[in-house]
mmCIF file of C-alpha atoms and ligand atoms in Angstrom:
data_model
loop_
_atom_site.group_PDB
_atom_site.id
_atom_site.type_symbol
_atom_site.label_atom_id
_atom_site.label_comp_id
_atom_site.label_asym_id
_atom_site.label_seq_id
_atom_site.Cartn_x
_atom_site.Cartn_y
_atom_site.Cartn_z
ATOM 1 C CA MET A 1 11.399 33.352 -16.679
ATOM 2 C CA LEU A 2 10.741 30.021 -18.576
ATOM 3 C CA SER A 3 9.755 30.176 -22.211
ATOM 4 C CA ARG A 4 9.078 26.480 -23.045
ATOM 5 C CA ILE A 5 8.408 23.429 -21.068
ATOM 6 C CA GLY A 6 8.652 20.022 -22.626
ATOM 7 C CA VAL A 7 6.588 17.032 -21.536
ATOM 8 C CA HIS A 8 8.674 13.935 -22.372
ATOM 9 C CA THR A 9 6.861 11.133 -24.067
ATOM 10 C CA SER A 10 8.157 8.814 -21.264
ATOM 11 C CA VAL A 11 5.400 10.060 -19.031
ATOM 12 C CA ASP A 12 3.236 7.709 -20.996
ATOM 13 C CA VAL A 13 3.978 5.030 -18.412
ATOM 14 C CA LEU A 14 1.600 6.850 -16.003
ATOM 15 C CA PHE A 15 -0.552 9.030 -18.297
ATOM 16 C CA PRO A 16 -0.795 10.287 -21.801
ATOM 17 C CA PRO A 17 1.631 13.253 -22.412
ATOM 18 C CA SER A 18 -1.271 15.229 -24.017
ATOM 19 C CA VAL A 19 -3.368 15.298 -20.903
ATOM 20 C CA LEU A 20 -0.577 16.966 -18.895
ATOM 21 C CA ARG A 21 0.061 19.440 -21.748
ATOM 22 C CA ASP A 22 -3.568 20.371 -21.888
ATOM 23 C CA ALA A 23 -3.827 20.613 -18.061
ATOM 24 C CA LEU A 24 -0.939 23.170 -18.219
ATOM 25 C CA SER A 25 -2.420 25.136 -21.138
ATOM 26 C CA ASP A 26 -2.960 28.174 -18.704
ATOM 27 C CA VAL A 27 0.753 28.647 -17.673
ATOM 28 C CA GLU A 28 2.695 31.259 -19.225
ATOM 29 C CA PRO A 29 5.488 29.266 -20.894
ATOM 30 C CA THR A 30 4.524 27.272 -23.939
ATOM 31 C CA VAL A 31 4.067 23.470 -23.100
ATOM 32 C CA GLU A 32 4.944 20.968 -25.755
ATOM 33 C CA ILE A 33 5.353 17.241 -26.106
ATOM 34 C CA VAL A 34 9.022 16.178 -26.699
ATOM 35 C CA GLU A 35 10.338 12.824 -27.733
ATOM 36 C CA THR A 36 13.891 13.197 -29.196
ATOM 37 C CA ALA A 37 17.037 14.922 -28.205
ATOM 38 C CA ALA A 38 16.488 17.399 -31.024
ATOM 39 C CA ASP A 39 13.032 18.329 -29.589
ATOM 40 C CA LEU A 40 14.756 19.487 -26.480
ATOM 41 C CA ASP A 41 16.659 22.202 -28.103
ATOM 42 C CA GLU A 42 13.989 24.860 -27.693
ATOM 43 C CA CYS A 43 13.050 23.774 -24.085
ATOM 44 C CA ASP A 44 14.356 25.258 -20.831
ATOM 45 C CA ALA A 45 12.402 22.866 -18.554
ATOM 46 C CA LEU A 46 11.408 19.277 -18.867
ATOM 47 C CA VAL A 47 8.729 17.084 -17.120
ATOM 48 C CA THR A 48 9.791 13.440 -17.440
ATOM 49 C CA PHE A 49 9.485 9.934 -16.339
ATOM 50 C CA SER A 50 12.675 8.540 -17.551
ATOM 51 C CA TYR A 51 16.264 9.928 -17.484
ATOM 52 C CA ASP A 52 18.203 10.168 -20.609
ATOM 53 C CA GLU A 53 21.904 11.326 -21.069
ATOM 54 C CA SER A 54 20.742 13.691 -23.787
ATOM 55 C CA PHE A 55 19.077 15.879 -21.065
ATOM 56 C CA LEU A 56 22.462 16.877 -19.868
ATOM 57 C CA ASP A 57 23.612 18.212 -23.344
ATOM 58 C CA ALA A 58 20.220 20.170 -23.700
ATOM 59 C CA ASP A 59 20.116 23.783 -22.430
ATOM 60 C CA LEU A 60 17.662 22.846 -19.651
ATOM 61 C CA ASP A 61 17.363 24.918 -16.378
ATOM 62 C CA TRP A 62 14.952 22.547 -14.657
ATOM 63 C CA ILE A 63 13.912 18.857 -14.804
ATOM 64 C CA HIS A 64 10.799 17.697 -13.003
ATOM 65 C CA SER A 65 10.499 14.035 -12.196
ATOM 66 C CA ILE A 66 6.874 12.774 -12.355
ATOM 67 C CA GLN A 67 7.961 10.026 -9.830
ATOM 68 C CA SER A 68 8.739 10.574 -6.085
ATOM 69 C CA GLY A 69 11.927 8.413 -6.368
ATOM 70 C CA VAL A 70 14.718 10.173 -8.196
ATOM 71 C CA ASP A 71 17.316 7.559 -7.733
ATOM 72 C CA ARG A 72 17.798 7.182 -11.482
ATOM 73 C CA PHE A 73 19.085 10.778 -11.928
ATOM 74 C CA PRO A 74 22.876 11.718 -11.731
ATOM 75 C CA PHE A 75 22.699 14.368 -9.057
ATOM 76 C CA ASP A 76 26.364 15.462 -9.253
ATOM 77 C CA ARG A 77 26.284 15.855 -12.951
ATOM 78 C CA LEU A 78 23.037 17.744 -12.868
ATOM 79 C CA GLU A 79 24.356 20.010 -10.284
ATOM 80 C CA ARG A 80 27.537 20.746 -12.234
ATOM 81 C CA ARG A 81 25.371 21.557 -15.347
ATOM 82 C CA GLY A 82 23.256 23.946 -13.139
ATOM 83 C CA ILE A 83 20.152 21.945 -13.863
ATOM 84 C CA ALA A 84 17.627 22.047 -10.946
ATOM 85 C CA LEU A 85 15.895 18.656 -10.346
ATOM 86 C CA THR A 86 12.476 18.435 -8.594
ATOM 87 C CA SER A 87 10.529 15.429 -7.549
ATOM 88 C CA SER A 88 6.904 14.450 -7.263
ATOM 89 C CA THR A 89 6.984 13.537 -3.535
ATOM 90 C CA GLY A 90 3.786 14.514 -1.759
ATOM 91 C CA ILE A 91 1.108 13.200 -4.148
ATOM 92 C CA HIS A 92 1.093 9.481 -3.508
ATOM 93 C CA GLY A 93 -0.082 9.143 0.065
ATOM 94 C CA ASP A 94 -3.637 8.045 -0.803
ATOM 95 C CA SER A 95 -2.963 5.823 -3.828
ATOM 96 C CA VAL A 96 -0.047 3.893 -2.196
ATOM 97 C CA GLY A 97 -1.743 3.908 1.126
ATOM 98 C CA GLU A 98 -4.782 2.251 -0.247
ATOM 99 C CA THR A 99 -2.669 -0.179 -2.155
ATOM 100 C CA VAL A 100 -0.805 -1.248 1.009
ATOM 101 C CA VAL A 101 -3.867 -1.756 3.158
ATOM 102 C CA GLY A 102 -5.297 -3.614 0.113
ATOM 103 C CA TYR A 103 -2.411 -5.990 0.400
ATOM 104 C CA MET A 104 -2.933 -6.325 4.174
ATOM 105 C CA LEU A 105 -6.675 -7.025 3.662
ATOM 106 C CA GLN A 106 -5.854 -9.594 0.935
ATOM 107 C CA PHE A 107 -3.571 -11.465 3.158
ATOM 108 C CA ALA A 108 -5.833 -11.280 6.262
ATOM 109 C CA ARG A 109 -9.030 -12.317 4.380
ATOM 110 C CA ARG A 110 -7.285 -14.714 2.020
ATOM 111 C CA LEU A 111 -8.572 -12.822 -1.029
ATOM 112 C CA HIS A 112 -5.551 -13.492 -3.068
ATOM 113 C CA VAL A 113 -6.152 -17.231 -2.620
ATOM 114 C CA HIS A 114 -9.835 -17.258 -3.466
ATOM 115 C CA ARG A 115 -8.985 -15.309 -6.560
ATOM 116 C CA ASP A 116 -6.450 -17.987 -7.543
ATOM 117 C CA ASN A 117 -9.065 -20.734 -6.795
ATOM 118 C CA GLU A 118 -11.689 -18.859 -8.880
ATOM 119 C CA ARG A 119 -9.423 -19.065 -11.892
ATOM 120 C CA ARG A 120 -9.500 -22.938 -11.472
ATOM 121 C CA ARG A 121 -13.178 -23.008 -10.625
ATOM 122 C CA GLU A 122 -12.274 -24.429 -7.243
ATOM 123 C CA TRP A 123 -14.673 -23.908 -4.354
ATOM 124 C CA GLN A 124 -12.281 -24.172 -1.401
ATOM 125 C CA PHE A 125 -12.967 -23.176 2.128
ATOM 126 C CA PRO A 126 -9.701 -21.792 3.689
ATOM 127 C CA PRO A 127 -8.094 -23.712 6.511
ATOM 128 C CA TRP A 128 -9.909 -22.629 9.753
ATOM 129 C CA ASP A 129 -6.745 -21.016 11.276
ATOM 130 C CA ALA A 130 -5.556 -19.098 8.215
ATOM 131 C CA PRO A 131 -7.949 -16.100 7.988
ATOM 132 C CA PHE A 132 -7.595 -13.229 10.406
ATOM 133 C CA THR A 133 -8.870 -9.647 10.829
ATOM 134 C CA LEU A 134 -6.737 -6.584 11.167
ATOM 135 C CA PRO A 135 -7.908 -4.953 14.321
ATOM 136 C CA GLY A 136 -5.231 -5.680 17.042
ATOM 137 C CA GLU A 137 -2.617 -6.702 14.410
ATOM 138 C CA SER A 138 0.661 -4.732 14.160
ATOM 139 C CA LEU A 139 2.488 -2.914 11.350
ATOM 140 C CA CYS A 140 5.912 -1.274 11.036
ATOM 141 C CA VAL A 141 6.200 1.312 8.393
ATOM 142 C CA VAL A 142 9.865 1.744 7.360
ATOM 143 C CA GLY A 143 10.140 5.307 5.977
ATOM 144 C CA LEU A 144 7.517 7.892 7.272
ATOM 145 C CA GLY A 145 7.252 10.479 4.442
ATOM 146 C CA THR A 146 4.256 10.869 2.133
ATOM 147 C CA LEU A 147 3.918 7.083 1.366
ATOM 148 C CA GLY A 148 4.539 6.051 4.992
ATOM 149 C CA GLN A 149 2.174 8.455 6.500
ATOM 150 C CA GLY A 150 -0.548 7.530 3.860
ATOM 151 C CA ILE A 151 -0.080 3.775 4.901
ATOM 152 C CA ALA A 152 -0.056 4.607 8.638
ATOM 153 C CA ARG A 153 -3.233 6.764 8.635
ATOM 154 C CA ARG A 154 -5.200 3.940 6.815
ATOM 155 C CA ALA A 155 -3.889 1.026 8.801
ATOM 156 C CA ASP A 156 -4.534 2.936 12.102
ATOM 157 C CA ALA A 157 -8.129 3.605 10.963
ATOM 158 C CA LEU A 158 -8.455 -0.302 10.494
ATOM 159 C CA GLY A 159 -7.577 -0.775 14.148
ATOM 160 C CA VAL A 160 -3.856 -1.852 13.439
ATOM 161 C CA ASP A 161 -1.097 -0.745 15.975
ATOM 162 C CA VAL A 162 1.436 1.059 13.774
ATOM 163 C CA VAL A 163 5.075 1.760 14.641
ATOM 164 C CA GLY A 164 7.545 3.157 12.119
ATOM 165 C CA VAL A 165 11.135 3.996 11.356
ATOM 166 C CA LYS A 166 12.638 7.228 10.055
ATOM 167 C CA ARG A 167 15.919 9.196 10.240
ATOM 168 C CA THR A 168 14.722 11.901 12.646
ATOM 169 C CA PRO A 169 12.643 10.216 15.272
ATOM 170 C CA THR A 170 10.219 12.943 15.953
ATOM 171 C CA PRO A 171 6.592 11.885 16.665
ATOM 172 C CA VAL A 172 4.304 11.229 13.766
ATOM 173 C CA GLU A 173 0.572 11.052 13.798
ATOM 174 C CA HIS A 174 -0.980 7.447 13.810
ATOM 175 C CA ILE A 175 2.451 6.018 14.921
ATOM 176 C CA SER A 176 2.598 4.659 18.543
ATOM 177 C CA ARG A 177 6.421 4.531 18.437
ATOM 178 C CA VAL A 178 9.070 5.973 15.957
ATOM 179 C CA TYR A 179 12.403 4.201 15.777
ATOM 180 C CA THR A 180 15.646 5.285 14.150
ATOM 181 C CA PRO A 181 17.276 3.310 11.276
ATOM 182 C CA GLY A 182 19.832 2.013 13.754
ATOM 183 C CA GLU A 183 16.928 0.333 15.564
ATOM 184 C CA LEU A 184 15.366 -1.182 12.339
ATOM 185 C CA GLN A 185 15.596 -4.831 13.581
ATOM 186 C CA GLU A 186 13.891 -4.126 16.881
ATOM 187 C CA ALA A 187 11.279 -2.156 15.093
ATOM 188 C CA ILE A 188 10.300 -5.080 12.676
ATOM 189 C CA ALA A 189 10.963 -7.942 15.078
ATOM 190 C CA ASP A 190 7.485 -8.307 16.560
ATOM 191 C CA VAL A 191 5.007 -7.108 13.967
ATOM 192 C CA ARG A 192 2.613 -8.901 11.594
ATOM 193 C CA PHE A 193 3.255 -6.554 8.659
ATOM 194 C CA VAL A 194 6.370 -4.678 7.560
ATOM 195 C CA ALA A 195 5.735 -2.039 4.898
ATOM 196 C CA VAL A 196 8.851 -0.573 3.182
ATOM 197 C CA ALA A 197 8.469 3.074 2.049
ATOM 198 C CA VAL A 198 12.019 4.582 1.901
ATOM 199 C CA PRO A 199 13.891 6.096 -0.922
ATOM 200 C CA LEU A 200 16.643 4.014 -2.589
ATOM 201 C CA THR A 201 19.810 5.578 -1.316
ATOM 202 C CA ASP A 202 23.366 4.389 -0.536
ATOM 203 C CA ARG A 203 22.095 3.925 3.069
ATOM 204 C CA THR A 204 18.847 2.022 2.232
ATOM 205 C CA GLU A 205 20.117 -0.150 -0.659
ATOM 206 C CA GLY A 206 19.834 -3.894 0.419
ATOM 207 C CA SER A 207 18.829 -2.725 4.046
ATOM 208 C CA ILE A 208 16.047 -5.293 4.041
ATOM 209 C CA GLY A 209 17.875 -8.568 3.767
ATOM 210 C CA ALA A 210 18.531 -11.941 5.215
ATOM 211 C CA ASP A 211 19.230 -10.412 8.744
ATOM 212 C CA GLU A 212 15.969 -8.606 8.829
ATOM 213 C CA PHE A 213 13.973 -11.663 7.563
ATOM 214 C CA GLY A 214 15.762 -13.509 10.329
ATOM 215 C CA VAL A 215 14.350 -11.303 13.085
ATOM 216 C CA MET A 216 10.838 -11.014 11.565
ATOM 217 C CA ARG A 217 8.105 -13.240 12.896
ATOM 218 C CA GLU A 218 7.336 -16.314 10.897
ATOM 219 C CA ASP A 219 3.798 -15.263 10.410
ATOM 220 C CA ALA A 220 4.830 -11.812 9.210
ATOM 221 C CA TYR A 221 4.262 -10.333 5.751
ATOM 222 C CA LEU A 222 6.590 -8.040 3.917
ATOM 223 C CA LEU A 223 5.027 -5.296 1.765
ATOM 224 C CA ASN A 224 7.458 -3.396 -0.577
ATOM 225 C CA VAL A 225 6.328 -0.352 -2.306
ATOM 226 C CA SER A 226 9.627 1.704 -2.275
ATOM 227 C CA ARG A 227 12.249 0.455 -4.805
ATOM 228 C CA GLY A 228 13.429 -3.062 -5.576
ATOM 229 C CA GLY A 229 16.955 -2.365 -4.544
ATOM 230 C CA VAL A 230 15.920 -1.602 -1.006
ATOM 231 C CA VAL A 231 14.945 -5.298 -0.410
ATOM 232 C CA ASP A 232 17.360 -8.118 -1.213
ATOM 233 C CA ASP A 233 15.158 -10.174 -3.625
ATOM 234 C CA SER A 234 17.187 -13.311 -3.524
ATOM 235 C CA ALA A 235 17.327 -13.323 0.415
ATOM 236 C CA LEU A 236 13.501 -12.683 0.373
ATOM 237 C CA LEU A 237 13.019 -15.766 -1.921
ATOM 238 C CA ASP A 238 15.111 -17.829 0.548
ATOM 239 C CA ALA A 239 13.111 -16.621 3.427
ATOM 240 C CA LEU A 240 9.869 -17.518 1.686
ATOM 241 C CA ARG A 241 11.109 -20.947 0.632
ATOM 242 C CA ASP A 242 12.190 -21.642 4.307
ATOM 243 C CA ASP A 243 8.942 -20.502 5.730
ATOM 244 C CA GLU A 244 10.655 -17.737 7.605
ATOM 245 C CA LEU A 245 8.029 -15.376 6.460
ATOM 246 C CA ALA A 246 4.284 -15.931 5.825
ATOM 247 C CA GLY A 247 4.336 -14.073 2.484
ATOM 248 C CA ALA A 248 5.116 -10.867 0.660
ATOM 249 C CA ALA A 249 3.298 -8.087 -1.548
ATOM 250 C CA LEU A 250 5.794 -6.652 -3.962
ATOM 251 C CA ASP A 251 5.144 -3.731 -6.287
ATOM 252 C CA VAL A 252 8.868 -3.121 -6.995
ATOM 253 C CA PHE A 253 11.696 -5.374 -7.897
ATOM 254 C CA GLU A 254 15.447 -5.448 -8.440
ATOM 255 C CA THR A 255 14.756 -6.084 -12.077
ATOM 256 C CA GLU A 256 11.598 -4.529 -13.774
ATOM 257 C CA PRO A 257 9.570 -5.747 -15.537
ATOM 258 C CA LEU A 258 9.797 -8.931 -13.307
ATOM 259 C CA PRO A 259 11.343 -11.537 -15.494
ATOM 260 C CA ASP A 260 9.195 -14.379 -16.732
ATOM 261 C CA ARG A 261 11.430 -16.913 -14.875
ATOM 262 C CA SER A 262 11.084 -15.254 -11.465
ATOM 263 C CA GLU A 263 9.732 -17.506 -8.735
ATOM 264 C CA PHE A 264 7.878 -14.575 -7.269
ATOM 265 C CA TRP A 265 5.192 -15.142 -10.111
ATOM 266 C CA GLU A 266 4.561 -18.774 -8.958
ATOM 267 C CA ARG A 267 4.257 -18.439 -5.147
ATOM 268 C CA GLU A 268 0.671 -18.559 -3.689
ATOM 269 C CA ASN A 269 1.894 -16.319 -0.745
ATOM 270 C CA VAL A 270 3.290 -13.588 -2.918
ATOM 271 C CA ILE A 271 1.165 -10.866 -4.422
ATOM 272 C CA VAL A 272 2.974 -9.292 -7.445
ATOM 273 C CA THR A 273 1.874 -5.829 -8.709
ATOM 274 C CA PRO A 274 3.640 -4.113 -11.706
ATOM 275 C CA HIS A 275 5.083 -1.036 -10.005
ATOM 276 C CA ALA A 276 1.571 0.298 -10.011
ATOM 277 C CA ALA A 277 0.944 1.149 -6.272
ATOM 278 C CA ALA A 278 0.760 4.877 -7.155
ATOM 279 C CA ALA A 279 -1.335 4.465 -10.365
ATOM 280 C CA ASN A 280 -4.279 6.899 -10.383
ATOM 281 C CA ARG A 281 -6.302 8.486 -13.073
ATOM 282 C CA GLU A 282 -5.786 11.858 -11.257
ATOM 283 C CA TYR A 283 -2.005 11.458 -11.429
ATOM 284 C CA TYR A 284 -1.389 14.012 -14.295
ATOM 285 C CA ARG A 285 -3.467 16.715 -12.405
ATOM 286 C CA ARG A 286 -1.326 16.256 -9.263
ATOM 287 C CA VAL A 287 1.928 16.573 -11.238
ATOM 288 C CA GLY A 288 0.414 19.404 -13.186
ATOM 289 C CA ALA A 289 -0.213 21.222 -9.763
ATOM 290 C CA LEU A 290 3.354 20.719 -8.790
ATOM 291 C CA VAL A 291 4.640 22.007 -12.025
ATOM 292 C CA ARG A 292 2.344 25.055 -11.991
ATOM 293 C CA GLU A 293 3.505 26.000 -8.568
ATOM 294 C CA ASN A 294 7.189 25.742 -9.523
ATOM 295 C CA VAL A 295 6.570 27.829 -12.650
ATOM 296 C CA ARG A 296 5.226 30.529 -10.211
ATOM 297 C CA ARG A 297 8.155 30.087 -7.810
ATOM 298 C CA LEU A 298 10.773 30.333 -10.654
ATOM 299 C CA ASP A 299 8.903 33.599 -11.776
ATOM 300 C CA ALA A 300 8.994 34.901 -8.184
ATOM 301 C CA ASN A 301 12.717 33.758 -7.592
ATOM 302 C CA GLU A 302 11.531 31.552 -4.696
ATOM 303 C CA THR A 303 12.969 28.122 -3.655
ATOM 304 C CA LEU A 304 11.417 25.278 -5.754
ATOM 305 C CA ALA A 305 9.124 22.922 -4.097
ATOM 306 C CA ASN A 306 10.414 19.319 -3.779
ATOM 307 C CA HIS A 307 13.916 20.647 -4.677
ATOM 308 C CA VAL A 308 16.352 17.702 -4.840
ATOM 309 C CA VAL A 309 19.556 19.342 -6.377
HETATM 310 P P1 LIG B 401 9.406 11.136 1.324
HETATM 311 O O1 LIG B 401 10.645 11.854 0.937
HETATM 312 O O2 LIG B 401 8.151 11.930 1.467
HETATM 313 O O3 LIG B 401 9.771 10.171 2.519
HETATM 314 C C1 LIG B 401 10.928 9.397 2.684
HETATM 315 C C2 LIG B 401 10.867 8.953 4.169
HETATM 316 O O4 LIG B 401 11.943 7.926 4.288
HETATM 317 C C3 LIG B 401 11.117 9.847 5.213
HETATM 318 O O5 LIG B 401 10.347 9.626 6.309
HETATM 319 C C4 LIG B 401 12.654 9.647 5.577
HETATM 320 O O6 LIG B 401 12.948 9.950 6.856
HETATM 321 C C5 LIG B 401 12.668 8.157 5.406
HETATM 322 N N1 LIG B 401 14.027 7.678 5.217
HETATM 323 C C6 LIG B 401 15.076 8.059 4.482
HETATM 324 N N2 LIG B 401 16.043 7.364 4.686
HETATM 325 C C7 LIG B 401 15.829 6.382 5.688
HETATM 326 C C8 LIG B 401 16.558 5.334 6.261
HETATM 327 N N3 LIG B 401 17.869 5.142 5.985
HETATM 328 N N4 LIG B 401 15.814 4.595 7.141
HETATM 329 C C9 LIG B 401 14.549 4.942 7.552
HETATM 330 N N5 LIG B 401 13.840 5.849 6.985
HETATM 331 C C10 LIG B 401 14.528 6.640 6.048
HETATM 332 O O7 LIG B 401 9.254 10.117 0.112
HETATM 333 P P2 LIG B 401 7.904 9.435 -0.378
HETATM 334 O O8 LIG B 401 7.169 8.831 0.739
HETATM 335 O O9 LIG B 401 7.145 10.236 -1.270
HETATM 336 O O10 LIG B 401 8.529 8.118 -1.170
HETATM 337 C C11 LIG B 401 9.381 7.297 -0.725
HETATM 338 C C12 LIG B 401 9.995 6.439 -1.787
HETATM 339 O O11 LIG B 401 8.888 5.510 -2.254
HETATM 340 C C13 LIG B 401 10.353 7.121 -3.000
HETATM 341 O O12 LIG B 401 11.742 7.648 -2.991
HETATM 342 C C14 LIG B 401 10.262 6.120 -4.156
HETATM 343 O O13 LIG B 401 11.422 5.432 -4.300
HETATM 344 C C15 LIG B 401 9.149 5.176 -3.615
HETATM 345 N N6 LIG B 401 7.851 5.323 -4.249
HETATM 346 C C16 LIG B 401 7.175 4.301 -4.831
HETATM 347 C C17 LIG B 401 5.976 4.421 -5.514
HETATM 348 C C18 LIG B 401 5.364 3.235 -6.154
HETATM 349 O O14 LIG B 401 4.681 3.366 -7.186
HETATM 350 N N7 LIG B 401 5.686 1.969 -5.764
HETATM 351 C C19 LIG B 401 5.421 5.734 -5.569
HETATM 352 C C20 LIG B 401 5.964 6.746 -4.867
HETATM 353 C C21 LIG B 401 7.207 6.571 -4.196
HETATM 354 P P3 LIG B 401 12.936 11.422 7.542
HETATM 355 O O15 LIG B 401 11.414 11.784 7.540
HETATM 356 O O16 LIG B 401 13.511 11.349 8.850
HETATM 357 O O17 LIG B 401 13.704 12.417 6.477
#
């Protein structure tokens, strides 16, 4: 039975800690905002965005990550300390799905260029053969979990033919063909858009690099909403400079925030968003529902939802 849940101030990246604390006011354990290592002393559970070494020294039973990606947590050491880690997968399908079809629509309808021109008060009709529409275009979604399925459902509704890649090649709704990771290059070779939605793991790190850009079509767009380390940023810049790709929409980068000197900022055919694909004013409510469910499961001695280690 938990007695005190801390809401770490790092959640502030996505919502004010107080709104989650207030949303959880009905759960049995006390819920308090914590900032320093000393504040952790009284807590047996922590809801957090960031990871800090001090979490290992506190007497925590459970840490909940408000992100779906948990690559920043040291799984082995958490396991050794007997601290359960849960993630927030399952809550980002609509926000990230809408962001990705937004990227596709921007590229197809040239909205990113019109917005750039507007800033300069330039009335410029696009080249006749630059704009296109989405019906009949094709998309490969790499990673078919919550994000991937959210993207696929929306792209399918816009008339795009969607294929995908995942570890277990079982059929997925809205996906006309599911490939295995070993077939990645075949899956991305003949599509207009490639959306990357896999977790950052030893297996996926750097898995979208020069070889993959080499097999992609020259009129293809890369859309990365996973983690920066999955895509080789410098190989991507090379491919963009050499016109091996038509463009890229990037929400995540090897270095975040994206450094001022990065060439990604300057390129007309690159859309940069600040790791905000999942941003949503309802975010705290969805995290609150996951936390509430796991408080119930802990009480009932059931397996935790979204259990990582
Ligand atoms: P899920 O766990 O729901 O889905 C992960 C998917 O990736 C599964 O379909 C899995 O396959 C597949 N996968 C894993 N390894 C590979 C591989 N080597 N090759 C191909 N597919 C693979 O996670 P989410 O959809 O919730 O999130 C995915 C990632 O996206 C997160 O880990 C996080 O890093 C990032 N993310 C980014 C956000 C943003 O704001 N930009 C927001 C949320 C998440 P299988 O189904 O076979 O297991």
